[in-house]
Short mmCIF file of C-alpha atoms and ligand atoms in Angstrom, two decimals:
data_model
loop_
_atom_site.label_atom_id
_atom_site.label_comp_id
_atom_site.label_asym_id
_atom_site.label_seq_id
_atom_site.Cartn_x
_atom_site.Cartn_y
_atom_site.Cartn_z
CA MET W 1 -1.28 -33.88 2.13
CA THR W 2 -3.12 -36.74 0.39
CA GLN W 3 -3.89 -36.61 -3.35
CA ILE W 4 -7.60 -36.41 -2.68
CA ALA W 5 -7.21 -33.44 -0.36
CA ARG W 6 -5.02 -31.59 -2.88
CA ARG W 7 -7.52 -32.14 -5.67
CA MET W 8 -10.23 -30.72 -3.47
CA LEU W 9 -8.44 -27.41 -2.98
CA SER W 10 -8.62 -24.33 -5.16
CA ALA W 11 -5.98 -24.21 -7.87
CA LYS W 12 -6.00 -20.43 -7.49
CA ALA W 13 -5.09 -20.55 -3.81
CA GLU W 14 -2.31 -23.04 -4.61
CA GLN W 15 -0.64 -20.42 -6.80
CA PHE W 16 0.46 -18.15 -3.98
CA THR W 17 2.00 -18.55 -0.56
CA GLU W 18 0.97 -16.89 2.67
CA SER W 19 2.08 -13.26 2.99
CA VAL W 20 5.84 -13.07 3.54
CA ILE W 21 5.41 -9.74 5.36
CA ARG W 22 2.93 -11.15 7.86
CA GLU W 23 5.05 -14.31 8.24
CA MET W 24 8.01 -12.11 9.20
CA THR W 25 5.89 -10.50 11.90
CA ARG W 26 5.14 -13.93 13.35
CA LEU W 27 8.84 -14.90 13.22
CA ALA W 28 9.70 -11.60 14.92
CA LEU W 29 7.30 -12.42 17.75
CA LYS W 30 8.75 -15.91 18.10
CA HIS W 31 12.32 -14.62 18.38
CA ASN W 32 11.46 -11.49 20.32
CA ALA W 33 12.94 -9.40 17.53
CA VAL W 34 12.41 -5.67 17.02
CA ASN W 35 9.76 -5.76 14.32
CA LEU W 36 10.55 -3.48 11.39
CA SER W 37 8.82 -5.79 8.92
CA GLN W 38 5.08 -5.16 8.77
CA GLY W 39 3.94 -1.58 8.21
CA PHE W 40 1.94 -0.89 11.35
CA PRO W 41 2.68 1.91 13.80
CA ASP W 42 3.57 0.96 17.37
CA PHE W 43 2.34 4.31 18.69
CA ALA W 44 -1.10 5.50 19.75
CA ALA W 45 -3.83 6.60 17.36
CA PRO W 46 -5.15 10.20 17.80
CA GLU W 47 -7.17 10.55 21.01
CA GLU W 48 -10.13 12.27 19.24
CA ILE W 49 -10.76 9.33 16.98
CA LYS W 50 -10.44 6.72 19.73
CA GLU W 51 -12.97 8.72 21.74
CA ALA W 52 -15.24 8.88 18.68
CA ALA W 53 -15.09 5.07 18.37
CA ARG W 54 -15.90 4.58 22.06
CA GLN W 55 -18.76 7.08 21.76
CA ALA W 56 -20.15 5.33 18.67
CA ILE W 57 -20.33 2.02 20.54
CA SER W 58 -21.96 3.71 23.55
CA ASP W 59 -24.45 5.34 21.19
CA ASP W 60 -25.31 1.89 19.91
CA ILE W 61 -23.99 2.27 16.40
CA ASN W 62 -23.52 -1.46 16.60
CA GLN W 63 -25.55 -2.92 13.76
CA TYR W 64 -24.79 -3.26 10.06
CA ALA W 65 -24.11 0.04 8.37
CA ILE W 66 -25.50 0.48 4.84
CA THR W 67 -23.51 -2.07 2.85
CA TRP W 68 -21.61 0.50 0.76
CA GLY W 69 -20.81 2.58 3.83
CA ALA W 70 -22.31 4.82 6.50
CA LYS W 71 -23.43 8.15 5.09
CA PRO W 72 -21.42 10.34 7.55
CA LEU W 73 -18.17 8.63 6.50
CA ARG W 74 -19.00 8.85 2.80
CA ASP W 75 -19.75 12.56 3.27
CA ALA W 76 -16.45 13.04 5.09
CA ILE W 77 -14.60 11.29 2.25
CA VAL W 78 -16.26 13.60 -0.29
CA GLU W 79 -15.24 16.68 1.72
CA LYS W 80 -11.66 15.51 2.22
CA PHE W 81 -11.11 14.42 -1.38
CA GLU W 82 -12.34 17.82 -2.52
CA ARG W 83 -10.15 19.61 0.05
CA THR W 84 -7.00 17.70 -0.83
CA GLN W 85 -7.39 16.85 -4.53
CA GLY W 86 -10.00 19.35 -5.69
CA ILE W 87 -12.37 16.68 -6.96
CA ARG W 88 -16.00 16.49 -5.87
CA VAL W 89 -17.48 12.99 -6.01
CA ASP W 90 -21.03 11.84 -5.37
CA PRO W 91 -21.36 10.04 -2.02
CA GLU W 92 -24.48 8.24 -3.25
CA ARG W 93 -22.99 6.79 -6.43
CA GLU W 94 -19.20 6.92 -6.34
CA ILE W 95 -17.97 5.64 -2.96
CA THR W 96 -17.83 2.15 -1.46
CA ILE W 97 -16.54 1.70 2.09
CA CYS W 98 -14.81 -1.65 2.56
CA CYS W 99 -12.93 -3.66 5.17
CA GLY W 100 -9.63 -1.89 4.63
CA SER W 101 -8.14 -0.82 1.36
CA THR W 102 -7.17 -4.47 0.96
CA GLU W 103 -10.79 -5.41 0.44
CA ALA W 104 -11.42 -2.29 -1.64
CA MET W 105 -8.63 -3.37 -4.04
CA MET W 106 -9.92 -6.95 -4.21
CA SER W 107 -13.53 -5.81 -4.76
CA ALA W 108 -12.43 -3.36 -7.45
CA MET W 109 -10.46 -6.02 -9.30
CA MET W 110 -13.24 -8.58 -9.07
CA ALA W 111 -15.67 -5.93 -10.26
CA ILE W 112 -13.81 -5.23 -13.52
CA ILE W 113 -11.81 -8.33 -14.48
CA ASN W 114 -13.03 -10.84 -17.07
CA PRO W 115 -11.27 -14.01 -18.23
CA GLY W 116 -8.36 -13.08 -20.50
CA ASP W 117 -7.91 -9.61 -19.01
CA GLU W 118 -4.44 -8.32 -18.19
CA ILE W 119 -3.27 -5.82 -15.61
CA VAL W 120 -0.08 -3.80 -15.70
CA VAL W 121 1.84 -3.74 -12.40
CA PHE W 122 5.06 -1.89 -11.56
CA GLU W 123 7.67 -4.08 -9.98
CA PRO W 124 8.66 -4.04 -7.12
CA PHE W 125 5.04 -4.05 -5.95
CA TYR W 126 3.09 -4.33 -2.71
CA GLU W 127 2.80 -8.07 -2.38
CA ASN W 128 -1.02 -8.21 -2.21
CA TYR W 129 -1.31 -7.26 -5.89
CA GLY W 130 -0.01 -10.70 -6.94
CA PRO W 131 -2.71 -12.74 -5.16
CA ASP W 132 -5.28 -10.04 -6.04
CA ALA W 133 -4.53 -10.73 -9.70
CA ILE W 134 -4.74 -14.51 -9.30
CA LEU W 135 -7.98 -14.41 -7.30
CA SER W 136 -9.69 -12.02 -9.70
CA GLY W 137 -8.39 -13.96 -12.71
CA ALA W 138 -6.22 -11.22 -14.21
CA THR W 139 -2.87 -11.91 -15.86
CA PRO W 140 -0.25 -9.49 -14.56
CA ARG W 141 2.24 -7.79 -16.91
CA PHE W 142 5.13 -6.55 -14.80
CA VAL W 143 7.07 -3.41 -15.61
CA LYS W 144 10.39 -2.99 -13.82
CA MET W 145 11.25 0.08 -11.83
CA ARG W 146 14.96 0.66 -11.59
CA PRO W 147 16.61 1.87 -8.41
CA PRO W 148 18.17 5.33 -8.56
CA GLU W 149 21.72 5.59 -9.82
CA ASN W 150 22.69 8.44 -7.52
CA GLU W 151 21.32 10.58 -4.70
CA ASN W 152 19.72 13.05 -7.08
CA SER W 153 17.77 10.54 -9.13
CA PHE W 154 14.88 8.32 -8.16
CA TRP W 155 13.25 4.99 -9.00
CA SER W 156 12.34 5.13 -12.66
CA TYR W 157 10.91 2.97 -15.42
CA ASP W 158 11.51 2.78 -19.11
CA GLU W 159 8.63 4.41 -20.98
CA LYS W 160 9.01 2.00 -23.88
CA GLU W 161 8.74 -1.00 -21.54
CA LEU W 162 5.65 0.48 -19.94
CA ALA W 163 4.06 1.17 -23.31
CA ALA W 164 4.86 -2.38 -24.45
CA ALA W 165 3.09 -3.85 -21.40
CA PHE W 166 -0.23 -2.35 -22.56
CA GLY W 167 -2.26 -3.99 -25.29
CA PRO W 168 -5.77 -4.93 -26.38
CA HIS W 169 -6.23 -7.20 -23.36
CA THR W 170 -5.18 -4.60 -20.76
CA LYS W 171 -8.04 -3.94 -18.37
CA ALA W 172 -6.16 -1.80 -15.85
CA ILE W 173 -2.87 -0.57 -14.52
CA ILE W 174 -2.30 -0.80 -10.77
CA LEU W 175 -0.54 2.24 -9.45
CA ASN W 176 0.61 2.83 -5.87
CA THR W 177 1.73 6.35 -5.07
CA PRO W 178 3.35 7.14 -2.66
CA ASN W 179 4.80 3.71 -3.24
CA ASN W 180 5.43 0.74 -0.99
CA PRO W 181 8.20 -0.54 -1.00
CA THR W 182 10.22 2.03 -2.99
CA GLY W 183 9.04 5.32 -1.49
CA LYS W 184 8.56 6.66 -5.02
CA VAL W 185 6.02 9.45 -5.50
CA PHE W 186 4.82 9.56 -9.09
CA THR W 187 5.15 12.95 -10.76
CA ARG W 188 2.51 14.68 -12.85
CA ALA W 189 4.51 13.97 -16.01
CA GLU W 190 4.63 10.25 -15.16
CA LEU W 191 0.91 10.21 -14.42
CA GLU W 192 0.19 11.92 -17.73
CA PHE W 193 2.26 9.37 -19.60
CA ILE W 194 0.28 6.57 -17.90
CA ARG W 195 -2.96 8.47 -18.66
CA ASP W 196 -2.12 8.49 -22.37
CA LEU W 197 -1.65 4.71 -22.31
CA CYS W 198 -4.90 4.16 -20.39
CA MET W 199 -6.77 6.30 -22.94
CA ARG W 200 -5.13 4.61 -25.90
CA TRP W 201 -5.96 1.11 -24.68
CA ASN W 202 -9.22 1.96 -22.94
CA ALA W 203 -7.95 0.80 -19.55
CA PHE W 204 -8.72 1.69 -15.94
CA CYS W 205 -6.12 2.97 -13.51
CA ILE W 206 -6.58 1.52 -10.03
CA THR W 207 -4.58 3.76 -7.77
CA ASP W 208 -3.67 2.79 -4.21
CA GLU W 209 -3.20 6.09 -2.40
CA ILE W 210 -3.01 4.82 1.15
CA TYR W 211 0.21 6.75 1.90
CA GLU W 212 -1.10 10.04 0.44
CA HIS W 213 -0.17 12.09 3.51
CA ILE W 214 3.23 10.55 4.20
CA LEU W 215 5.43 12.70 1.97
CA TYR W 216 8.92 14.18 2.30
CA ASP W 217 11.18 16.83 0.81
CA GLY W 218 8.36 18.79 -0.82
CA ALA W 219 6.93 15.81 -2.74
CA GLU W 220 3.30 16.35 -3.76
CA HIS W 221 0.69 13.62 -3.95
CA ILE W 222 -1.31 13.90 -7.15
CA SER W 223 -4.23 11.53 -7.49
CA MET W 224 -4.60 10.01 -10.94
CA ALA W 225 -8.28 11.03 -10.73
CA ARG W 226 -7.05 14.63 -11.02
CA ILE W 227 -5.27 14.12 -14.32
CA ASP W 228 -7.26 15.45 -17.29
CA GLY W 229 -9.38 12.73 -18.83
CA MET W 230 -8.83 10.22 -15.99
CA ARG W 231 -11.68 11.04 -13.60
CA GLU W 232 -13.99 8.43 -15.18
CA ARG W 233 -11.45 5.66 -15.61
CA THR W 234 -9.68 5.94 -12.23
CA ILE W 235 -10.54 3.81 -9.22
CA VAL W 236 -9.01 5.40 -6.12
CA ILE W 237 -8.24 3.02 -3.26
CA ASN W 238 -7.61 4.52 0.15
CA GLY W 239 -8.21 3.89 3.83
CA MET W 240 -7.73 4.92 7.43
CA SER W 241 -4.95 2.48 8.31
CA LYS W 242 -1.85 4.54 7.63
CA THR W 243 -3.09 8.14 7.85
CA TYR W 244 -4.68 7.69 11.27
CA SER W 245 -2.45 4.89 12.62
CA VAL W 246 -5.33 2.40 12.94
CA THR W 247 -4.30 -0.55 10.78
CA GLY W 248 -6.41 -2.89 12.92
CA TRP W 249 -9.64 -1.03 12.33
CA ARG W 250 -10.00 -2.28 8.77
CA VAL W 251 -11.75 0.70 7.21
CA GLY W 252 -10.96 1.57 3.60
CA TRP W 253 -12.78 2.70 0.48
CA ALA W 254 -12.94 2.80 -3.28
CA ILE W 255 -13.87 5.94 -5.23
CA ALA W 256 -14.96 5.20 -8.79
CA SER W 257 -17.40 6.21 -11.53
CA PRO W 258 -21.06 5.31 -10.84
CA GLU W 259 -20.87 2.37 -13.28
CA ALA W 260 -17.73 0.90 -11.70
CA THR W 261 -19.05 1.66 -8.20
CA ASN W 262 -22.23 -0.23 -8.94
CA SER W 263 -20.16 -3.31 -9.72
CA ILE W 264 -17.73 -2.81 -6.81
CA ARG W 265 -20.62 -2.46 -4.36
CA LYS W 266 -22.13 -5.77 -5.44
CA VAL W 267 -18.83 -7.63 -5.01
CA HIS W 268 -18.19 -5.91 -1.69
CA ASP W 269 -21.68 -6.70 -0.36
CA PHE W 270 -21.30 -10.42 -0.94
CA LEU W 271 -17.69 -10.54 0.24
CA THR W 272 -18.04 -8.78 3.59
CA VAL W 273 -21.43 -6.95 3.81
CA GLY W 274 -19.70 -4.01 5.41
CA ALA W 275 -16.92 -2.52 7.51
CA ALA W 276 -17.33 -2.15 11.31
CA ALA W 277 -20.11 0.39 11.85
CA PRO W 278 -18.76 2.17 14.97
CA LEU W 279 -15.35 2.52 13.35
CA GLN W 280 -16.94 4.05 10.27
CA ALA W 281 -18.56 6.60 12.60
CA ALA W 282 -15.13 7.37 14.09
CA GLY W 283 -13.76 7.60 10.54
CA ALA W 284 -16.11 10.50 9.85
CA VAL W 285 -14.44 12.34 12.75
CA ALA W 286 -10.93 11.36 11.63
CA LEU W 287 -11.36 12.63 8.07
CA ARG W 288 -12.36 16.03 9.44
CA LEU W 289 -9.17 16.51 11.50
CA PRO W 290 -7.57 19.90 10.71
CA ASP W 291 -4.81 20.27 8.11
CA SER W 292 -2.27 20.65 10.92
CA TYR W 293 -2.79 16.96 11.78
CA TYR W 294 -1.48 15.90 8.36
CA THR W 295 1.42 18.36 8.43
CA GLN W 296 2.49 17.03 11.83
CA LEU W 297 2.13 13.44 10.68
CA ALA W 298 4.42 14.04 7.69
CA GLU W 299 6.96 15.89 9.84
CA LYS W 300 6.96 13.11 12.44
CA TYR W 301 7.66 10.53 9.74
CA ARG W 302 10.30 12.77 8.11
CA ALA W 303 12.27 12.79 11.37
CA LYS W 304 11.89 9.00 11.67
CA ARG W 305 13.00 8.49 8.09
CA ASP W 306 16.15 10.54 8.68
CA LEU W 307 16.87 8.69 11.94
CA MET W 308 16.40 5.31 10.27
CA MET W 309 18.49 6.24 7.22
CA GLY W 310 21.37 7.00 9.60
CA ILE W 311 20.87 3.79 11.60
CA LEU W 312 20.85 1.60 8.50
CA ALA W 313 23.80 3.36 6.85
CA ASN W 314 25.83 2.92 10.06
CA ALA W 315 25.02 -0.77 10.06
CA GLY W 316 26.37 -1.15 6.51
CA PHE W 317 23.21 -1.00 4.38
CA LYS W 318 23.05 0.98 1.16
CA CYS W 319 19.79 2.90 1.54
CA ILE W 320 17.46 4.33 -1.05
CA LYS W 321 15.90 7.48 0.40
CA PRO W 322 12.09 7.38 0.20
CA ARG W 323 10.12 10.48 -0.84
CA GLY W 324 6.92 9.03 0.57
CA ALA W 325 5.43 6.16 2.63
CA TYR W 326 7.30 4.75 5.65
CA TYR W 327 9.72 2.16 4.34
CA ILE W 328 13.37 2.14 3.35
CA MET W 329 14.52 -0.25 0.64
CA THR W 330 18.12 -1.24 1.17
CA ASP W 331 20.77 -2.98 -0.85
CA ILE W 332 22.40 -5.79 1.12
CA SER W 333 25.12 -6.68 -1.38
CA GLY W 334 27.76 -5.38 1.06
CA PHE W 335 27.01 -8.24 3.45
CA GLY W 336 27.85 -11.09 1.08
CA ALA W 337 24.61 -12.89 1.97
CA LYS W 338 23.41 -15.87 -0.11
CA ASP W 339 20.07 -14.16 -0.69
CA ASP W 340 17.58 -11.83 0.93
CA VAL W 341 15.51 -14.57 2.60
CA THR W 342 18.55 -16.17 4.27
CA PHE W 343 19.77 -12.71 5.27
CA VAL W 344 16.45 -11.75 6.89
CA ARG W 345 16.04 -15.07 8.70
CA GLU W 346 19.52 -14.63 10.21
CA LEU W 347 18.76 -10.99 10.97
CA ILE W 348 15.70 -12.06 12.96
CA GLU W 349 17.23 -15.09 14.67
CA ASP W 350 20.80 -13.89 15.36
CA ILE W 351 20.58 -10.11 15.53
CA GLY W 352 16.97 -9.73 16.70
CA VAL W 353 15.62 -7.33 14.07
CA ALA W 354 12.85 -8.25 11.62
CA ALA W 355 12.59 -6.82 8.09
CA VAL W 356 11.08 -8.02 4.80
CA PRO W 357 13.08 -9.86 2.12
CA GLY W 358 13.13 -7.79 -1.06
CA SER W 359 12.13 -10.72 -3.27
CA SER W 360 8.61 -10.70 -1.83
CA PHE W 361 8.02 -7.52 -3.86
CA TYR W 362 9.10 -9.09 -7.15
CA ASN W 363 7.63 -11.66 -9.47
CA ASP W 364 11.00 -13.35 -9.97
CA PRO W 365 12.56 -13.99 -6.54
CA ALA W 366 16.02 -14.50 -8.06
CA GLY W 367 16.16 -10.99 -9.56
CA LEU W 368 16.99 -7.61 -8.05
CA GLY W 369 14.97 -8.35 -4.91
CA SER W 370 17.33 -11.12 -3.84
CA GLN W 371 19.80 -8.43 -2.76
CA GLN W 372 17.25 -6.06 -1.22
CA VAL W 373 15.61 -5.82 2.19
CA ARG W 374 12.82 -3.46 3.29
CA PHE W 375 12.68 -1.83 6.72
CA ALA W 376 9.55 -0.11 8.09
CA PHE W 377 10.13 2.93 10.30
CA CYS W 378 6.57 3.62 11.48
CA LYS W 379 7.73 3.01 15.05
CA VAL W 380 8.43 5.06 18.19
CA ASP W 381 12.02 6.32 18.37
CA GLN W 382 12.68 3.92 21.25
CA THR W 383 11.94 0.98 18.92
CA LEU W 384 14.21 2.43 16.23
CA HIS W 385 17.01 2.97 18.78
CA ALA W 386 16.60 -0.61 20.03
CA ALA W 387 16.98 -1.77 16.42
CA ALA W 388 20.08 0.43 16.04
CA GLU W 389 21.72 -1.17 19.04
CA ARG W 390 21.09 -4.66 17.69
CA LEU W 391 22.07 -3.79 14.12
CA SER W 392 25.44 -2.53 15.32
CA ARG W 393 26.37 -6.20 15.78
CA LEU W 394 25.97 -6.82 12.02
CA LYS W 395 29.18 -7.21 10.11
CA PRO W 396 29.36 -5.97 6.54
CA ARG W 397 32.15 -7.53 4.53
C1 PLP A 401 0.41 -0.13 -0.63
C2 PLP A 401 -0.50 -0.68 0.42
N1 PLP A 401 -1.80 -0.83 0.15
C3 PLP A 401 -2.64 -1.35 1.05
C4 PLP A 401 -2.21 -1.73 2.30
C5 PLP A 401 -3.19 -2.32 3.27
O1 PLP A 401 -4.08 -1.35 3.68
P1 PLP A 401 -5.37 -1.65 4.58
O2 PLP A 401 -4.90 -1.76 6.00
O3 PLP A 401 -6.25 -0.44 4.38
O4 PLP A 401 -6.00 -2.88 4.09
C6 PLP A 401 -0.86 -1.59 2.63
C7 PLP A 401 -0.37 -2.04 3.95
O5 PLP A 401 0.79 -2.17 4.21
C8 PLP A 401 0.02 -1.06 1.66
O6 PLP A 401 1.31 -0.91 1.93
#
């Protein structure tokens, strides 16, 4: 690239690379690898909601919806949030429908961040939060989560380290529960500890709850908005992608106080105007599916998790059992690989299975992540068995 061209580009965009996860998907396609990298299901979405989308297009719901979201979907979100979390929000003043939870997160950050503001982020973290911070102008303060020491413990953080990450410049903490990539589900006690810090430093909690229904072993999803004192200062980010297996639809939302929503709606309007109108109409149908749909979804993923844990253990990976979401973080130290990126490239090219290098979830690529790899198991059993067959060729040291 010439000097002139470089000077003409955004310094912000220069600070991050393209998504490693989505790059792995492209590499997987190139090498015809079984793709366990990006978190999208390879099975069909529920018939009722596909029919609802077709019907919406036939009914000519084909023009812009109201910028902050079609009323039927906002009403359905209100009903579902009350049913699942016991909180009633105002569809007129507290919900913004966006193009996926990705846009909801970006709009929320841009709506609250000012120059000099800091955000607290648990590490490892879903990789989007890094660029989200850069683009919105926030300085991230990372707090390490430590992998469990034995089968009975879980990913944890040091309360003192978390407390030390907050300060007068903290604008928000980004929470993701159930968590990608660790599978951690934050407990009420942990949420209350975070609540105390948010209150002390007058900070928001932006909580990404996109895996709320993918829970195992009796884990309960508690929204931060439900914790005493947090209703006003919580921005809930959620979407249809994972719960209804429609990652390509790009429908998500932010639930926030009227003041924050007012700001989020303005950012959202000028970023994207609105999410696809017919798919919002289908979303209103999806969010009213009976409770049995969510129970079956969790049970389906529980069986896949157990299958995948066995497959990876047989292939020589040390696995950390997730309590939520649909990923397994593994420790690859038994393979004697140079680092996670080299390991994954060889895994794709030589073995034919794609995964995500652990370092893409960490700020410092040379740290813990360099010996970790994440596998997604949101795939039909046939795909998982095909991966098993290929992984059996791997040779741990
Ligand atoms: C934690 C988390 N948040 C958000 C997203 C993206 O969600 P959406 O498809 O609604 O933009 C993902 C996708 O993998 C994710 O893992």
